[in-house]
Every structure is written in C-alpha cells, then in structure tokens.
C-alpha cells in the first residue's frame, strides 16, 4: 500500500503531523509571548502569531520586556512593508548582538509570515531568554561561576609554559539545554518516584511527570497514589491548573496537545522550564562535598549561559590522558631532533624520518579526538591547547626534515621533490575567512593564481619523474627505493587532486564575491529603509538609489555574478554536496532582496510626491488664510464673492492634511514634530475661520444651480410656447397628417419630461 502524497511529494500523514506540530507550537509560543507582553506598558496581546509578528512591533516589544532595554521601533497605522523589514532587522540585529546564533532566519521570511521561520525565531528567543532568566534567578550559579573561575586561574598559574587560552561566551545550545533540563527532571523529580522520563515527548503524556515535578517542589500539594490511577487528560488538566494557581506558571499547554503519541518536544520544554525558577537547591551542602571535577545536574542546567568549557570540564582521566599525549609528542620531537643529527646516508636518514612520521600518523586520530571531544566554538582547555601546540611543532619539524631529505636527492629529482612540497602546501592551504567577504575573495584570488602557477608545471615534473622512476636512478646514481615510491604516491595525489582543488578555489572566490555583493546590497537597503528627513535629503537618497541601482547596473551585475558562480559551482558540486544548498540559499535571498530593492524607488517617489504636495499647498493655503481673515471684515456681498470658491480650499486643506499625516508617519522624529506643530497651527486657524464662513461652503455650487435652473425654465417655456402654437394650428384631416401630428406631440412630450 502506497501512502498518498501531497503536492510537495511528502506523504500526507507526514504533512499532517508537521501541520499539527506547527499548530501546537503556535499555540504554546503565543501563550508564552502573551505571558510576557502582559508586562509591557501598555500591555499587548498576540492573537495570530504569524500575522501579528509581521510588522516587528510585537517582536520588539517582547524583546524589550525580556531584556529590559529600549529598542527603536517604526510604529504607526500607515507602516509600509519596508518599515516592517526594518523593525524585524532591528530585532535580529539585537539578538545577534547577544551572540544568539540565527540559522536561516531572514527579515523578509518573518515579514512574509512563514510559519517554520517564525516558530524557529520564537523558539530561539524562548531558549535563550528563558535560560537567562533562570540563571539570574538561581543563586547556585554564582557559587559555580566563582569556583570555576578560581579553578581556571589556579590551573593557569601552575602551568608556567601554558599559553593564554582565549575564552568567548558561548550562547546556550539547544542540545545542551535539552539534556540539562531533562537531567534536572530525572534527578530532582522523577527518579525517586520510579517514573521513567527519557525525553520531552511521550514520557509526559500521562501527566505523571508533571505531577512529579510539582511534588519535588511542594510535596504536600500532590497525592501521587491518586494520580497513578487517573486518566491522562484528567491528570494533565489538574497539573496545569495546580501549577498556575500555586506557582503562577501560565498554562502554555493544552491537555489534548500532550495526550498524543508524540507530543511536541519544544512546547513541553518551554512549559517544563518554567518550574526551574521555583527550584531551591536543597543539595547545596552536598554539592560542596563532591569531587572537584564533578558537576551536579542542577549546576549544569543553571550554568548553560556560561562558557561550555567552564561547565563540562575535563575529568581527571581526560586530563591525565592529554598530559600523557603531550609528553609523548614532546618526546617524539626530541627523537626527531636527535635523528636529524645522526650520521648516515640518505637512505638511512629517510628510514629514520619515515619511522617517526608513521608514529605520528598513527596518533593522528587520537589527537583529533582529544581536541574535539570537549571543543565548543573553538574553545580549548589549557591541556588541549598544549597538545595542539605540541602536535603542530612536531608536524612542522617532520615536514621541514622531509623537504631537506628531498633536496638531497640528485638533480633533477631534487627539484621535483621541492616542487612536490610546494604543490602539497598549496593543496593543504586553508583560506582564512575574513569578516569582509570582498577581502576574502581577494585573498582566495591571489592564492588561486599562485596555485595555478605551481600546478602549471605539473606535467613537466611528471615527465621527469616518470623517467627517473622507471630507471630507479638518476644518471646511474641509485635513489632510495622507499623515498622514490613515496614520491610516486605523492605525485599521483597531486595529479588527481589538482583539478578539483582549483575548482574549489574558483568556487570559493565566486562565492565570496556573491556574498560581498549581497552584503553590500543589504547594507544599502537598510540605509534606504529608514525614517526619512526633509525633502532635500529624500531627493538625495533617490539620487543615490538611482545611481546604485541603475547607473551601476545593480541587477545586471547580479546576473553576471550568478552566472559565473553557477559555472564554478557546476564544476565543483560533485566534490561538495553543500554547494547546491548554498546556491539555493543565494536564489532565495536574492528573490526577497531584489523585491525589496525594487520597492524602495516607489516608496521614495511616494514620499517625494507627498513632500511636493505638502510644500506647494501649505504656502498657498497660508496666503489664502491671511486674505480670508481680512475678508471677514468686508461687507456681506464682498464676503460672498470672496468665499464663493471656499469648497476649492476645503479640498486643498484636506489634501494638505493627507500629505502631512503621511510624512509624519514616514519621517524621523525631528521632521515629524515640526510637521505636527505646523499642521496644528494651520488647522487651528482653519477651524476658527471655517466656523465663521461655513455657510459659504457651497455658494459657488448654489450659483451654478441657479443658472442651470433658469436655463431649464427658459427651455421649458420655449417648449410650451411651441407646443401651444402647434396645438392651436389647424390640421387638414387626413391619415398621414394626423399621424405626423401625433408623432410631433409625442416628441414634445418627451422633451418636456427631460426638462
């Protein structure tokens, strides 16, 4: 039986589960947001998460409540899409400033209300700020933090030769938060009651786990014997109600959302984490007796906002293993130095080198594992950093020794050996990605040209080497067999790897050129999506926009860059599956970016149009108001004559207010305040005047109506006179004459009805 599929190709049951999961997350996250927005001044409420978040106002308000910081926000009833994008951009920039990693979350996706992206953003905020709130509220963190700091400082002092290890704050990771929270539940609540909780999904369906957490915090609130015998829904409903009434924890979950085969883990995590701030560390005294390297589950959960290195410190066994590994590397380096000084022929020297290199390669996996096992965002412990330095030292020494041995070969094999090292170095070179993509692109381009120069002589060196390899000697001088065979393998590696390496370098160069272009475009877009200034500054902005987009062929440049990137991607995609993903991301980003850039011009032109309408109208209206105020003292007939076109100025006044209100909404605070004051004074004068002359508002229309009425009366009189003369005229009796007479009467009757 084949499962029915949706339009995207996924089985319908999978699509339904995804939709249900999104619906549950939407409800839970909305309740969580509203529980915090209730603290906002004034309080705010989200009704439809995907719609209400689009303009960014609610999102910024939420971040203000969570962080306690005031964030700039574009507000008003007439906000355009570009202002929505600006608000979302402000929020994302704020989160990035807190070292919160946002993966595939763009402003335009939030503005478009894409459910998966919106839910991902809210989940990231919940994960970060909920943990932050909990770590601040739990005093146990301070003790852990200070003890960890003292441990680090003591370690540094004892290691006289230790280099300083750069420490960066690491944002909480979803996996770490999940494990820590789960362990807290297991250790403090469920383990002692014999309840198995191994996830944040099915383990919570019965409601027992929720009661176990409540029982751990306040044992007198729960009768676990009665809870064991009740149905799931009843347990869930009572647990949520009890948590709300006793602990003030809002009911973020609905019983029907949890009593399913696979409850949504993120929703359950969001709810369960609320209990942490009500936890008191009753085992604080016990924790002081723990060994130096052990960390309790509560401490792990409380310290998730600390650098991972300080939380998940190495055990004694791990530190012992690392120090033994460093000692071995130091000894290997000493052996290499001694071997280089040992007298012997080239073959003996190469055998010594090869034996040491084999020993080093046999330990490669062990070293890589030791450095990666606790490595988080590049952070290493002191012991790990020492092992890494020792590894690099001995590797570089063996590499230099190898080059020296190859140069000792008879010519021209010595040149081939030196070239092999140069080619291998090019293939090993890793490009350091700079903060600026254009700088990285330039670096890659220089390296690419250098590598091309090196690899250009591949064929000539191959020919020389093949001849020597075939003869096993150079002009009758034998060459060490092992060294020659190793060179053959190295030559084969360079030959097979060079083309894909150059393809990779070309792709990287074009990739960073494209990223630099998109970054520049986004920065330009941000400079255009702002609160505007006076008319002159908007005109200048439009001029810059036209120069950037049209004169510098913005869209044409993208197309040229994309085609070049596409060609290099096609040449390299077989070696790296991530290339296709990057190309899709570029297309998606450009689709939204280009749409936003195109919309900027219409927005700028609309702002300018309103400025022109406002400035042209305000001067004429002010002049007319001065004349009108003087006309009030004139005789009635002169006032009637002056105000006969009052309706025209009423239209002008309405147009002025429309333009002014638009500019107030779209301009910066200084300009808006100036416009508000000007309109306030002008509207006050208008109101005072209009109350005195409103009776003249339709005088010109009345005059026109009178003229039309007189014209119609004269036309009717003329028609009646003609009809009367027609009726009084004698008619010769004949069928045709009578019919013509009746027709004439009917025509005149129709005309009279029209008049």
mmCIF file of C-alpha atoms in Angstrom, residues 187-188 279-290 296-299:
data_model
loop_
_atom_site.group_PDB
_atom_site.id
_atom_site.type_symbol
_atom_site.label_atom_id
_atom_site.label_comp_id
_atom_site.label_asym_id
_atom_site.label_seq_id
_atom_site.Cartn_x
_atom_site.Cartn_y
_atom_site.Cartn_z
ATOM 1 C CA UNK A 187 17.450 13.758 39.259
ATOM 2 C CA UNK A 188 15.137 16.016 41.245
ATOM 3 C CA UNK A 279 13.516 25.269 42.416
ATOM 4 C CA UNK A 280 15.552 25.737 45.575
ATOM 5 C CA UNK A 281 18.882 23.908 45.677
ATOM 6 C CA UNK A 282 18.331 21.720 48.756
ATOM 7 C CA UNK A 283 21.535 19.783 47.995
ATOM 8 C CA UNK A 284 23.848 22.764 48.106
ATOM 9 C CA UNK A 285 25.672 21.449 51.133
ATOM 10 C CA UNK A 286 26.089 18.050 49.496
ATOM 11 C CA UNK A 287 27.456 19.617 46.349
ATOM 12 C CA UNK A 288 30.323 21.148 48.329
ATOM 13 C CA UNK A 289 31.495 17.617 49.162
ATOM 14 C CA UNK A 290 31.574 16.482 45.529
ATOM 15 C CA UNK A 296 25.544 18.281 39.509
ATOM 16 C CA UNK A 297 22.671 18.232 37.065
ATOM 17 C CA UNK A 298 21.228 21.378 38.617
ATOM 18 C CA UNK A 299 24.551 23.165 38.240
#
